[in-house]
């Protein structure tokens, strides 16, 4: 393992826990294939490390946001095919066609262009039709599906390999989610009359344990792979933490009573206070929104509240109640003792925002 002794902060990534989380989904949904979503540095743990760790796991696709991310997966030598979830610029489609990557289809213009590129390169282009059942972000509208199914099957160089959609509020609006599922089922039925559609996928982390979409045969796994399930479910307990963020104490000082701490003195000591300065800040991805929210770190077996504002490279925590703290001591910033959900709630954001915020300055250590 990497020597972390001089790191101010680092993220320890447990790839075995990711494989375990994958196995939980596989046990619950034995008849579904999986797409592992590794976009945005695999949400924080790092695209390269995660793609390498999951490449041998018999996953059908690696879900990415951009052609650049697909190219990185290709350059790593992964066997798992990249799937570009969102729209691509015309100039990016050439690379997709040449490499045989999978892309989402939202318009007939895209279909016609992909078809002509397929002809040019003598390749069959594998596309998955995106149906906008309510997300309002990309895809064909369900009302256009009957008309387009014939046209799509006529393109000689296209292979419509799948159909998918994305749920917009699976964790929050159950009745709307059921409407989206019904709309997807109708679209699949209409398209199936004209096209073979080997892959049909709708559910991602907030839906896999809580909804069923009968026509589907693949799930797209992002957060759940990384240890977080957005919906209450009996399986959540089985998911394992995959990312633990650590940072070291860099300095210890005692401040007198009535001394301000950090920018704008949003915290003022009310008694002599032992303050540990820790080498992490929003420049590492410890969100500024955590300032003055009761956020805490876990240090030498006890919780220490963060005092005042988070700065770019450092935070200050109260260690008055402890007598064994010294520079170099390691605090857990996020992990088993300071769960991802806790930081999400304090920063008033969503879970993915907390871990995708980790910046390139934070070394990722794979165990
Ligand atoms: C990011 C993304 C996912 C993954 O979502 P999770 O909730 O993290 O599982 C799935 N599908 C699409 C289309 C996405 O863009």
XYZ file of N, CA and C in Angstrom, residues 162-268:
321
model
N -30.664 -1.340 -27.724
C -31.384 -1.236 -26.464
C -32.269 -0.023 -26.391
N -33.020 0.022 -25.302
C -33.877 1.171 -25.014
C -33.753 1.440 -23.520
N -33.744 2.714 -23.165
C -33.640 3.035 -21.744
C -34.340 4.346 -21.445
N -34.490 4.600 -20.164
C -35.041 5.871 -19.715
C -34.446 6.152 -18.344
N -34.702 7.333 -17.817
C -34.120 7.704 -16.517
C -35.229 8.247 -15.626
N -35.251 7.780 -14.390
C -36.283 8.213 -13.438
C -35.863 9.541 -12.800
N -36.832 10.441 -12.650
C -36.457 11.777 -12.170
C -36.659 11.962 -10.666
N -37.461 11.107 -10.034
C -37.730 11.332 -8.605
C -38.036 10.021 -7.887
N -37.255 8.986 -8.207
C -37.574 7.655 -7.677
C -37.565 7.614 -6.152
N -36.706 8.417 -5.527
C -36.626 8.376 -4.063
C -37.680 9.269 -3.408
N -38.353 10.097 -4.185
C -39.226 11.105 -3.581
C -40.674 11.090 -4.044
N -40.929 10.632 -5.248
C -42.294 10.703 -5.773
C -42.665 9.347 -6.374
N -43.249 8.515 -5.512
C -43.521 7.133 -5.904
C -44.565 7.065 -7.012
N -45.601 7.906 -6.937
C -46.650 7.770 -7.957
C -46.144 8.268 -9.309
N -45.355 9.334 -9.322
C -44.801 9.774 -10.610
C -43.852 8.716 -11.166
N -43.079 8.083 -10.277
C -42.159 7.042 -10.728
C -42.933 5.892 -11.381
N -44.068 5.527 -10.779
C -44.871 4.466 -11.399
C -45.402 4.888 -12.766
N -45.706 6.182 -12.914
C -46.141 6.655 -14.236
C -45.004 6.541 -15.249
N -43.783 6.885 -14.795
C -42.636 6.760 -15.702
C -42.415 5.303 -16.096
N -42.563 4.413 -15.125
C -42.370 2.988 -15.418
C -43.408 2.522 -16.446
N -44.670 2.929 -16.244
C -45.725 2.546 -17.211
C -45.417 3.085 -18.609
N -44.997 4.349 -18.641
C -44.678 4.974 -19.925
C -43.524 4.225 -20.610
N -42.524 3.805 -19.803
C -41.397 3.048 -20.362
C -41.869 1.693 -20.896
N -42.710 1.033 -20.116
C -43.209 -0.284 -20.545
C -43.963 -0.167 -21.875
N -44.741 0.908 -22.034
C -45.466 1.106 -23.295
C -44.498 1.331 -24.454
N -43.488 2.157 -24.200
C -42.505 2.430 -25.258
C -41.794 1.144 -25.672
N -41.422 0.329 -24.682
C -40.736 -0.933 -24.995
C -41.654 -1.833 -25.830
N -42.938 -1.872 -25.456
C -43.873 -2.722 -26.194
C -44.000 -2.250 -27.644
N -44.096 -0.937 -27.829
C -44.223 -0.402 -29.195
C -42.973 -0.666 -30.026
N -41.819 -0.421 -29.407
C -40.562 -0.608 -30.138
C -40.287 -2.079 -30.422
N -40.685 -2.926 -29.492
C -40.396 -4.358 -29.648
C -41.088 -4.961 -30.870
N -42.161 -4.322 -31.302
C -42.852 -4.815 -32.496
C -41.966 -4.674 -33.731
N -41.030 -3.719 -33.681
C -40.209 -3.435 -34.870
C -38.735 -3.783 -34.677
N -38.294 -3.805 -33.421
C -36.861 -3.916 -33.140
C -36.627 -4.980 -32.076
N -35.414 -5.515 -32.084
C -35.163 -6.621 -31.163
C -34.857 -6.200 -29.719
N -34.091 -5.135 -29.539
C -33.835 -4.536 -28.219
C -33.283 -5.501 -27.149
N -32.066 -6.011 -27.349
C -31.496 -6.930 -26.343
C -31.328 -6.308 -24.947
N -31.136 -5.002 -24.873
C -30.973 -4.342 -23.562
C -32.119 -3.367 -23.287
N -32.714 -3.531 -22.093
C -33.798 -2.622 -21.686
C -33.522 -2.202 -20.245
N -33.258 -0.914 -20.048
C -32.834 -0.495 -18.699
C -33.460 0.821 -18.271
N -33.861 0.860 -17.011
C -34.553 2.026 -16.464
C -34.059 2.379 -15.055
N -33.862 1.381 -14.214
C -33.615 1.648 -12.795
C -32.145 1.925 -12.503
N -31.892 2.985 -11.733
C -30.556 3.200 -11.182
C -30.660 3.106 -9.653
N -29.692 3.638 -8.930
C -29.591 3.317 -7.497
C -30.860 3.564 -6.684
N -31.574 4.648 -6.975
C -32.741 4.939 -6.139
C -33.911 4.016 -6.455
N -33.800 3.194 -7.482
C -34.937 2.352 -7.859
C -34.681 0.854 -7.760
N -33.419 0.426 -7.804
C -33.164 -1.019 -7.943
C -33.818 -1.871 -6.849
N -33.777 -1.386 -5.604
C -34.331 -2.201 -4.517
C -35.825 -1.957 -4.298
N -36.386 -0.941 -4.929
C -37.730 -0.512 -4.536
C -38.803 -0.534 -5.618
N -38.409 -0.726 -6.867
C -39.402 -0.745 -7.938
C -39.117 -1.929 -8.844
N -40.173 -2.341 -9.558
C -39.868 -3.311 -10.597
C -40.426 -2.820 -11.921
N -39.621 -2.972 -12.940
C -40.021 -2.593 -14.292
C -39.904 -3.873 -15.109
N -41.038 -4.551 -15.341
C -41.011 -5.925 -15.842
C -40.235 -6.138 -17.144
N -40.240 -5.157 -18.022
C -39.573 -5.392 -19.309
C -38.057 -5.254 -19.227
N -37.534 -4.744 -18.116
C -36.097 -4.437 -18.089
C -35.245 -5.684 -17.842
N -33.998 -5.626 -18.317
C -33.072 -6.731 -18.057
C -31.676 -6.236 -17.697
N -31.572 -4.919 -17.409
C -30.289 -4.389 -16.941
C -30.576 -3.243 -15.973
N -29.687 -3.065 -14.990
C -29.784 -1.912 -14.090
C -28.511 -1.080 -14.224
N -28.646 0.197 -13.956
C -27.488 1.097 -14.012
C -27.128 1.476 -12.584
N -25.911 1.124 -12.191
C -25.531 1.256 -10.779
C -24.468 2.325 -10.576
N -24.866 3.394 -9.918
C -23.921 4.429 -9.523
C -23.721 4.401 -8.024
N -24.478 5.247 -7.317
C -24.276 5.414 -5.874
C -24.256 4.097 -5.105
N -25.113 3.173 -5.504
C -25.254 1.924 -4.753
C -23.942 1.125 -4.775
N -23.255 1.214 -5.904
C -21.958 0.555 -6.041
C -20.954 1.159 -5.054
N -21.105 2.464 -4.826
C -20.178 3.176 -3.948
C -20.647 3.174 -2.488
N -21.754 2.454 -2.234
C -22.137 2.202 -0.851
C -23.331 2.965 -0.339
N -24.025 3.671 -1.203
C -25.134 4.491 -0.730
C -26.420 4.138 -1.472
N -27.451 3.805 -0.714
C -28.746 3.574 -1.327
C -29.683 4.706 -0.920
N -30.266 5.381 -1.890
C -31.073 6.565 -1.579
C -32.443 6.252 -0.990
N -32.880 4.996 -1.063
C -34.223 4.646 -0.592
C -34.118 3.668 0.564
N -35.023 3.756 1.560
C -35.010 2.753 2.618
C -35.255 1.372 2.020
N -34.507 0.408 2.447
C -34.699 -0.965 1.951
C -33.985 -1.920 2.882
N -34.492 -3.145 3.001
C -33.835 -4.109 3.896
C -32.411 -4.453 3.447
N -32.079 -4.165 2.197
C -30.751 -4.529 1.698
C -29.702 -3.458 1.994
N -30.154 -2.275 2.381
C -29.193 -1.182 2.591
C -28.113 -1.531 3.616
N -28.518 -2.269 4.656
C -27.576 -2.647 5.709
C -26.408 -3.440 5.160
N -26.650 -4.136 4.060
C -25.603 -4.998 3.510
C -24.564 -4.236 2.697
N -24.905 -3.000 2.315
C -23.963 -2.240 1.490
C -22.789 -1.784 2.343
N -21.618 -1.816 1.744
C -20.417 -1.432 2.487
C -19.880 -0.081 2.038
N -19.308 0.612 2.995
C -18.639 1.885 2.708
C -17.441 1.631 1.779
N -17.275 2.474 0.768
C -16.176 2.258 -0.179
C -15.122 3.361 -0.147
N -15.469 4.491 0.472
C -14.530 5.615 0.451
C -14.412 6.199 1.848
N -13.202 6.233 2.366
C -12.961 6.880 3.658
C -11.963 8.008 3.428
N -12.377 9.191 3.830
C -11.549 10.375 3.620
C -10.834 10.709 4.928
N -9.518 10.806 4.835
C -8.713 11.106 6.023
C -7.975 12.429 5.853
N -7.675 13.075 6.966
C -6.791 14.242 6.925
C -6.035 14.315 8.243
N -4.859 14.905 8.170
C -4.001 14.939 9.363
C -4.059 16.280 10.094
N -3.903 16.179 11.398
C -3.701 17.377 12.217
C -2.348 17.964 11.823
N -2.329 19.263 11.536
C -1.064 19.905 11.165
C -0.520 20.786 12.286
N -1.395 21.183 13.211
C -0.985 22.149 14.235
C -1.952 22.090 15.405
N -1.405 22.320 16.615
C -2.268 22.401 17.806
C -1.983 23.685 18.545
N -3.043 24.383 18.901
C -2.848 25.636 19.612
C -3.952 25.799 20.646
N -3.686 26.636 21.643
C -4.742 26.984 22.583
C -5.082 28.451 22.361
N -6.342 28.712 22.046
C -6.777 30.092 21.845
C -7.459 30.582 23.119
N -7.265 31.860 23.436
C -7.920 32.397 24.637
C -9.418 32.572 24.408
N -10.100 32.859 25.474
C -11.531 33.147 25.387
C -11.757 34.368 24.489
N -12.890 34.410 23.801
C -13.284 35.537 22.936
C -12.364 35.727 21.742
N -11.800 34.648 21.261
C -10.948 34.723 20.064
C -11.734 34.184 18.875
N -11.750 34.935 17.791
C -12.443 34.476 16.586
C -11.694 33.332 15.925
N -12.436 32.435 15.262
C -11.813 31.337 14.527
C -12.284 31.381 13.078
N -11.333 31.456 12.189
C -11.544 31.422 10.740
C -12.209 32.698 10.204
N -12.385 32.728 8.877
C -12.875 33.928 8.193
C -14.157 34.472 8.822
N -14.203 35.760 8.926
C -15.391 36.497 9.374
C -15.846 36.181 10.804
N -15.010 35.432 11.523
C -15.305 35.170 12.938
C -16.737 34.698 13.177
N -17.169 33.749 12.363
C -18.507 33.204 12.585
C -18.522 32.325 13.831
N -17.331 31.996 14.338
C -17.224 31.301 15.625
C -16.272 32.080 16.517
N -16.677 32.294 17.762
C -15.828 32.975 18.737
C -15.766 32.110 19.991
